[in-house]
């Protein structure tokens, strides 16, 4: 014991655990457990502010493009990734950024929408004037709003008279099916954004997960009814609302 202990001490002395990435991660991407590993390295080789516990990184977002083998530090992560550039950088083909026109000041929540908001799209048919919240567009994340001059919400500045240029479009984070519906409604309807939630990312994700479950259920129904008429993507969305509030 008196011989082995000093040897072990010398072998482990000067090393510490650090969290590093097991894959490349784009800016704005949420860090998940499967992206991380913990390794022991020499302490003098580590950057300042290194993270030694994966739990401290999970659920946060990359502030820049990161690469496999990178050691994580506090500066490389943020609690939220709500800037438009963050979201655009994180797009990997599974989601799309799609803009819809704000018909008037009221349609865009009187200019009060913020990046990261969860909204429902209220669609008013131009011919019948009937309104609905399509099931496929019950909970959608706002990437940004943009003025007629092409200025995103992140960069809007106050005018000399104290007012702000109002937004003309809302850019949303959607899947392919939602993008197709939005394109159709853009031509045939007037779209209004109703604010559902603004706050922490964990709660916001609950609404988005409920929306994703809608499409999973829809696919299962279509498989069970392959010989019946095509299922309508624009359902009422009542089941989604129930799931998000459970």
mmCIF file of N, CA and C in Angstrom, residues 53-131:
data_model
loop_
_atom_site.group_PDB
_atom_site.id
_atom_site.type_symbol
_atom_site.label_atom_id
_atom_site.label_comp_id
_atom_site.label_asym_id
_atom_site.label_seq_id
_atom_site.Cartn_x
_atom_site.Cartn_y
_atom_site.Cartn_z
ATOM 1 N N UNK A 53 -19.084 18.887 -16.219
ATOM 2 C CA UNK A 53 -20.282 18.084 -15.970
ATOM 3 C C UNK A 53 -21.239 18.272 -17.138
ATOM 4 N N UNK A 54 -21.569 17.171 -17.816
ATOM 5 C CA UNK A 54 -22.446 17.259 -18.984
ATOM 6 C C UNK A 54 -23.794 17.886 -18.685
ATOM 7 N N UNK A 55 -24.287 17.724 -17.454
ATOM 8 C CA UNK A 55 -25.587 18.283 -17.086
ATOM 9 C C UNK A 55 -25.602 19.804 -17.205
ATOM 10 N N UNK A 56 -24.428 20.416 -17.077
ATOM 11 C CA UNK A 56 -24.334 21.872 -17.178
ATOM 12 C C UNK A 56 -24.458 22.352 -18.629
ATOM 13 N N UNK A 57 -24.282 21.443 -19.587
ATOM 14 C CA UNK A 57 -24.323 21.810 -21.004
ATOM 15 C C UNK A 57 -25.624 21.406 -21.685
ATOM 16 N N UNK A 58 -26.237 20.312 -21.209
ATOM 17 C CA UNK A 58 -27.444 19.790 -21.847
ATOM 18 C C UNK A 58 -28.581 20.807 -21.761
ATOM 19 N N UNK A 59 -29.234 21.055 -22.894
ATOM 20 C CA UNK A 59 -30.333 22.005 -22.941
ATOM 21 C C UNK A 59 -29.909 23.412 -23.304
ATOM 22 N N UNK A 60 -28.598 23.659 -23.352
ATOM 23 C CA UNK A 60 -28.112 24.963 -23.784
ATOM 24 C C UNK A 60 -27.827 24.938 -25.287
ATOM 25 N N UNK A 61 -27.409 26.069 -25.831
ATOM 26 C CA UNK A 61 -27.279 26.202 -27.279
ATOM 27 C C UNK A 61 -25.874 26.672 -27.668
ATOM 28 N N UNK A 62 -25.417 26.148 -28.800
ATOM 29 C CA UNK A 62 -24.092 26.525 -29.290
ATOM 30 C C UNK A 62 -24.111 27.962 -29.784
ATOM 31 N N UNK A 63 -23.150 28.762 -29.331
ATOM 32 C CA UNK A 63 -23.087 30.164 -29.748
ATOM 33 C C UNK A 63 -22.309 30.349 -31.046
ATOM 34 N N UNK A 64 -21.679 29.269 -31.526
ATOM 35 C CA UNK A 64 -20.953 29.295 -32.801
ATOM 36 C C UNK A 64 -20.888 27.863 -33.313
ATOM 37 N N UNK A 65 -20.388 27.673 -34.516
ATOM 38 C CA UNK A 65 -20.210 26.313 -35.015
ATOM 39 C C UNK A 65 -19.133 25.616 -34.186
ATOM 40 N N UNK A 66 -19.445 24.434 -33.663
ATOM 41 C CA UNK A 66 -18.511 23.662 -32.851
ATOM 42 C C UNK A 66 -18.220 22.341 -33.546
ATOM 43 N N UNK A 67 -17.127 21.706 -33.142
ATOM 44 C CA UNK A 67 -16.673 20.536 -33.881
ATOM 45 C C UNK A 67 -16.355 19.362 -32.950
ATOM 46 N N UNK A 68 -16.428 18.174 -33.519
ATOM 47 C CA UNK A 68 -16.145 16.963 -32.762
ATOM 48 C C UNK A 68 -14.782 17.091 -32.075
ATOM 49 N N UNK A 69 -14.773 16.784 -30.776
ATOM 50 C CA UNK A 69 -13.542 16.863 -30.004
ATOM 51 C C UNK A 69 -13.344 18.178 -29.276
ATOM 52 N N UNK A 70 -14.183 19.177 -29.592
ATOM 53 C CA UNK A 70 -14.067 20.468 -28.898
ATOM 54 C C UNK A 70 -14.410 20.307 -27.419
ATOM 55 N N UNK A 71 -13.608 20.913 -26.552
ATOM 56 C CA UNK A 71 -13.943 20.986 -25.138
ATOM 57 C C UNK A 71 -14.971 22.102 -24.954
ATOM 58 N N UNK A 72 -16.016 21.837 -24.182
ATOM 59 C CA UNK A 72 -17.048 22.850 -23.974
ATOM 60 C C UNK A 72 -16.653 23.817 -22.859
ATOM 61 N N UNK A 73 -16.945 25.087 -23.117
ATOM 62 C CA UNK A 73 -16.726 26.131 -22.114
ATOM 63 C C UNK A 73 -18.002 26.957 -22.009
ATOM 64 N N UNK A 74 -18.072 27.766 -20.955
ATOM 65 C CA UNK A 74 -19.241 28.610 -20.771
ATOM 66 C C UNK A 74 -19.460 29.569 -21.914
ATOM 67 N N UNK A 75 -18.384 30.067 -22.527
ATOM 68 C CA UNK A 75 -18.506 31.024 -23.623
ATOM 69 C C UNK A 75 -19.070 30.404 -24.894
ATOM 70 N N UNK A 76 -18.959 29.094 -25.022
ATOM 71 C CA UNK A 76 -19.432 28.427 -26.234
ATOM 72 C C UNK A 76 -20.919 28.101 -26.186
ATOM 73 N N UNK A 77 -21.553 28.333 -25.019
ATOM 74 C CA UNK A 77 -22.954 27.953 -24.847
ATOM 75 C C UNK A 77 -23.775 29.134 -24.355
ATOM 76 N N UNK A 78 -25.058 29.094 -24.664
ATOM 77 C CA UNK A 78 -25.982 30.126 -24.194
ATOM 78 C C UNK A 78 -27.273 29.464 -23.748
ATOM 79 N N UNK A 79 -27.990 30.145 -22.864
ATOM 80 C CA UNK A 79 -29.243 29.585 -22.360
ATOM 81 C C UNK A 79 -30.334 29.543 -23.393
ATOM 82 N N UNK A 80 -30.267 30.444 -24.384
ATOM 83 C CA UNK A 80 -31.259 30.493 -25.441
ATOM 84 C C UNK A 80 -30.572 30.744 -26.778
ATOM 85 N N UNK A 81 -31.281 30.411 -27.855
ATOM 86 C CA UNK A 81 -30.759 30.680 -29.206
ATOM 87 C C UNK A 81 -31.879 31.304 -30.012
ATOM 88 N N UNK A 82 -32.249 32.514 -29.638
ATOM 89 C CA UNK A 82 -33.427 33.138 -30.218
ATOM 90 C C UNK A 82 -33.150 34.106 -31.355
ATOM 91 N N UNK A 83 -31.885 34.442 -31.618
ATOM 92 C CA UNK A 83 -31.647 35.355 -32.732
ATOM 93 C C UNK A 83 -31.929 34.637 -34.047
ATOM 94 N N UNK A 84 -32.346 35.406 -35.039
ATOM 95 C CA UNK A 84 -32.646 34.808 -36.339
ATOM 96 C C UNK A 84 -31.426 34.092 -36.903
ATOM 97 N N UNK A 85 -30.259 34.707 -36.764
ATOM 98 C CA UNK A 85 -29.040 34.090 -37.288
ATOM 99 C C UNK A 85 -28.755 32.750 -36.602
ATOM 100 N N UNK A 86 -29.002 32.675 -35.290
ATOM 101 C CA UNK A 86 -28.803 31.417 -34.572
ATOM 102 C C UNK A 86 -29.661 30.312 -35.178
ATOM 103 N N UNK A 87 -30.933 30.626 -35.405
ATOM 104 C CA UNK A 87 -31.852 29.616 -35.946
ATOM 105 C C UNK A 87 -31.471 29.251 -37.371
ATOM 106 N N UNK A 88 -31.160 30.246 -38.192
ATOM 107 C CA UNK A 88 -30.782 29.959 -39.579
ATOM 108 C C UNK A 88 -29.538 29.083 -39.639
ATOM 109 N N UNK A 89 -28.577 29.345 -38.781
ATOM 110 C CA UNK A 89 -27.337 28.558 -38.760
ATOM 111 C C UNK A 89 -27.592 27.111 -38.348
ATOM 112 N N UNK A 90 -28.653 26.884 -37.558
ATOM 113 C CA UNK A 90 -28.909 25.537 -37.043
ATOM 114 C C UNK A 90 -29.763 24.684 -37.979
ATOM 115 N N UNK A 91 -30.285 25.266 -39.049
ATOM 116 C CA UNK A 91 -31.133 24.503 -39.974
ATOM 117 C C UNK A 91 -30.341 23.366 -40.602
ATOM 118 N N UNK A 92 -30.922 22.168 -40.573
ATOM 119 C CA UNK A 92 -30.216 20.992 -41.088
ATOM 120 C C UNK A 92 -31.045 20.191 -42.083
ATOM 121 N N UNK A 93 -32.160 20.764 -42.541
ATOM 122 C CA UNK A 93 -33.014 20.067 -43.501
ATOM 123 C C UNK A 93 -34.252 19.475 -42.877
ATOM 124 N N UNK A 94 -34.264 19.280 -41.563
ATOM 125 C CA UNK A 94 -35.437 18.718 -40.896
ATOM 126 C C UNK A 94 -36.502 19.786 -40.669
ATOM 127 N N UNK A 95 -36.099 21.047 -40.642
ATOM 128 C CA UNK A 95 -37.023 22.165 -40.478
ATOM 129 C C UNK A 95 -36.726 23.226 -41.530
ATOM 130 N N UNK A 96 -37.725 24.069 -41.793
ATOM 131 C CA UNK A 96 -37.596 25.127 -42.782
ATOM 132 C C UNK A 96 -37.930 26.473 -42.139
ATOM 133 N N UNK A 97 -37.361 27.521 -42.675
ATOM 134 C CA UNK A 97 -37.739 28.881 -42.299
ATOM 135 C C UNK A 97 -38.674 29.395 -43.379
ATOM 136 N N UNK A 98 -39.874 29.834 -42.992
ATOM 137 C CA UNK A 98 -40.884 30.237 -43.970
ATOM 138 C C UNK A 98 -41.531 31.535 -43.511
ATOM 139 N N UNK A 99 -41.619 32.514 -44.413
ATOM 140 C CA UNK A 99 -42.191 33.819 -44.071
ATOM 141 C C UNK A 99 -43.605 33.966 -44.597
ATOM 142 N N UNK A 100 -44.456 34.587 -43.779
ATOM 143 C CA UNK A 100 -45.824 34.905 -44.195
ATOM 144 C C UNK A 100 -46.045 36.400 -44.015
ATOM 145 N N UNK A 101 -46.928 36.946 -44.833
ATOM 146 C CA UNK A 101 -47.206 38.375 -44.809
ATOM 147 C C UNK A 101 -48.100 38.746 -43.641
ATOM 148 N N UNK A 102 -47.771 39.861 -43.004
ATOM 149 C CA UNK A 102 -48.647 40.438 -41.990
ATOM 150 C C UNK A 102 -49.553 41.429 -42.705
ATOM 151 N N UNK A 103 -50.844 41.121 -42.759
ATOM 152 C CA UNK A 103 -51.763 41.933 -43.553
ATOM 153 C C UNK A 103 -51.930 43.343 -43.005
ATOM 154 N N UNK A 104 -51.922 43.466 -41.691
ATOM 155 C CA UNK A 104 -52.062 44.785 -41.076
ATOM 156 C C UNK A 104 -51.426 44.760 -39.691
ATOM 157 N N UNK A 105 -51.439 45.891 -39.028
ATOM 158 C CA UNK A 105 -50.774 46.042 -37.734
ATOM 159 C C UNK A 105 -51.296 45.022 -36.716
ATOM 160 N N UNK A 106 -52.600 44.829 -36.681
ATOM 161 C CA UNK A 106 -53.200 43.922 -35.706
ATOM 162 C C UNK A 106 -52.847 42.464 -35.990
ATOM 163 N N UNK A 107 -52.704 42.112 -37.261
ATOM 164 C CA UNK A 107 -52.449 40.716 -37.629
ATOM 165 C C UNK A 107 -51.148 40.191 -37.037
ATOM 166 N N UNK A 108 -50.184 41.088 -36.826
ATOM 167 C CA UNK A 108 -48.895 40.689 -36.265
ATOM 168 C C UNK A 108 -48.771 41.011 -34.796
ATOM 169 N N UNK A 109 -49.888 40.965 -34.073
ATOM 170 C CA UNK A 109 -49.926 41.244 -32.634
ATOM 171 C C UNK A 109 -49.423 42.657 -32.352
ATOM 172 N N UNK A 110 -49.827 43.572 -33.203
ATOM 173 C CA UNK A 110 -49.499 44.995 -33.030
ATOM 174 C C UNK A 110 -48.004 45.246 -32.887
ATOM 175 N N UNK A 111 -47.215 44.461 -33.612
ATOM 176 C CA UNK A 111 -45.771 44.654 -33.617
ATOM 177 C C UNK A 111 -45.059 44.157 -32.379
ATOM 178 N N UNK A 112 -45.745 43.376 -31.543
ATOM 179 C CA UNK A 112 -45.163 42.957 -30.269
ATOM 180 C C UNK A 112 -44.587 41.545 -30.274
ATOM 181 N N UNK A 113 -44.598 40.868 -31.406
ATOM 182 C CA UNK A 113 -44.029 39.515 -31.459
ATOM 183 C C UNK A 113 -42.516 39.572 -31.270
ATOM 184 N N UNK A 114 -41.990 38.571 -30.574
ATOM 185 C CA UNK A 114 -40.553 38.487 -30.333
ATOM 186 C C UNK A 114 -40.013 37.146 -30.816
ATOM 187 N N UNK A 115 -38.713 37.105 -31.089
ATOM 188 C CA UNK A 115 -38.065 35.863 -31.482
ATOM 189 C C UNK A 115 -38.274 34.813 -30.391
ATOM 190 N N UNK A 116 -38.632 33.594 -30.806
ATOM 191 C CA UNK A 116 -38.825 32.517 -29.849
ATOM 192 C C UNK A 116 -40.249 32.376 -29.351
ATOM 193 N N UNK A 117 -41.126 33.327 -29.677
ATOM 194 C CA UNK A 117 -42.531 33.210 -29.268
ATOM 195 C C UNK A 117 -43.169 31.976 -29.906
ATOM 196 N N UNK A 118 -44.132 31.395 -29.207
ATOM 197 C CA UNK A 118 -44.960 30.328 -29.776
ATOM 198 C C UNK A 118 -46.304 30.947 -30.125
ATOM 199 N N UNK A 119 -46.705 30.797 -31.383
ATOM 200 C CA UNK A 119 -47.957 31.400 -31.844
ATOM 201 C C UNK A 119 -48.851 30.349 -32.493
ATOM 202 N N UNK A 120 -50.142 30.682 -32.539
ATOM 203 C CA UNK A 120 -51.096 29.943 -33.365
ATOM 204 C C UNK A 120 -51.437 30.815 -34.562
ATOM 205 N N UNK A 121 -51.561 30.211 -35.726
ATOM 206 C CA UNK A 121 -51.948 30.949 -36.924
ATOM 207 C C UNK A 121 -53.467 30.871 -37.093
ATOM 208 N N UNK A 122 -54.113 32.007 -37.018
ATOM 209 C CA UNK A 122 -55.551 32.106 -37.265
ATOM 210 C C UNK A 122 -55.732 32.487 -38.722
ATOM 211 N N UNK A 123 -56.388 31.629 -39.482
ATOM 212 C CA UNK A 123 -56.513 31.805 -40.928
ATOM 213 C C UNK A 123 -57.943 32.217 -41.263
ATOM 214 N N UNK A 124 -58.092 33.331 -41.952
ATOM 215 C CA UNK A 124 -59.408 33.822 -42.370
ATOM 216 C C UNK A 124 -59.510 33.723 -43.884
ATOM 217 N N UNK A 125 -60.419 32.886 -44.371
ATOM 218 C CA UNK A 125 -60.580 32.686 -45.806
ATOM 219 C C UNK A 125 -61.066 33.977 -46.468
ATOM 220 N N UNK A 126 -60.394 34.369 -47.546
ATOM 221 C CA UNK A 126 -60.716 35.639 -48.212
ATOM 222 C C UNK A 126 -62.119 35.639 -48.821
ATOM 223 N N UNK A 127 -62.614 34.477 -49.254
ATOM 224 C CA UNK A 127 -63.934 34.406 -49.889
ATOM 225 C C UNK A 127 -65.058 34.252 -48.870
ATOM 226 N N UNK A 128 -64.949 33.242 -48.021
ATOM 227 C CA UNK A 128 -66.033 32.952 -47.081
ATOM 228 C C UNK A 128 -65.959 33.786 -45.809
ATOM 229 N N UNK A 129 -64.766 34.332 -45.528
ATOM 230 C CA UNK A 129 -64.510 35.083 -44.292
ATOM 231 C C UNK A 129 -64.622 34.217 -43.043
ATOM 232 N N UNK A 130 -64.610 32.905 -43.234
ATOM 233 C CA UNK A 130 -64.608 32.002 -42.090
ATOM 234 C C UNK A 130 -63.183 31.874 -41.562
ATOM 235 N N UNK A 131 -63.077 31.758 -40.253
ATOM 236 C CA UNK A 131 -61.754 31.671 -39.634
ATOM 237 C C UNK A 131 -61.568 30.330 -38.940
#
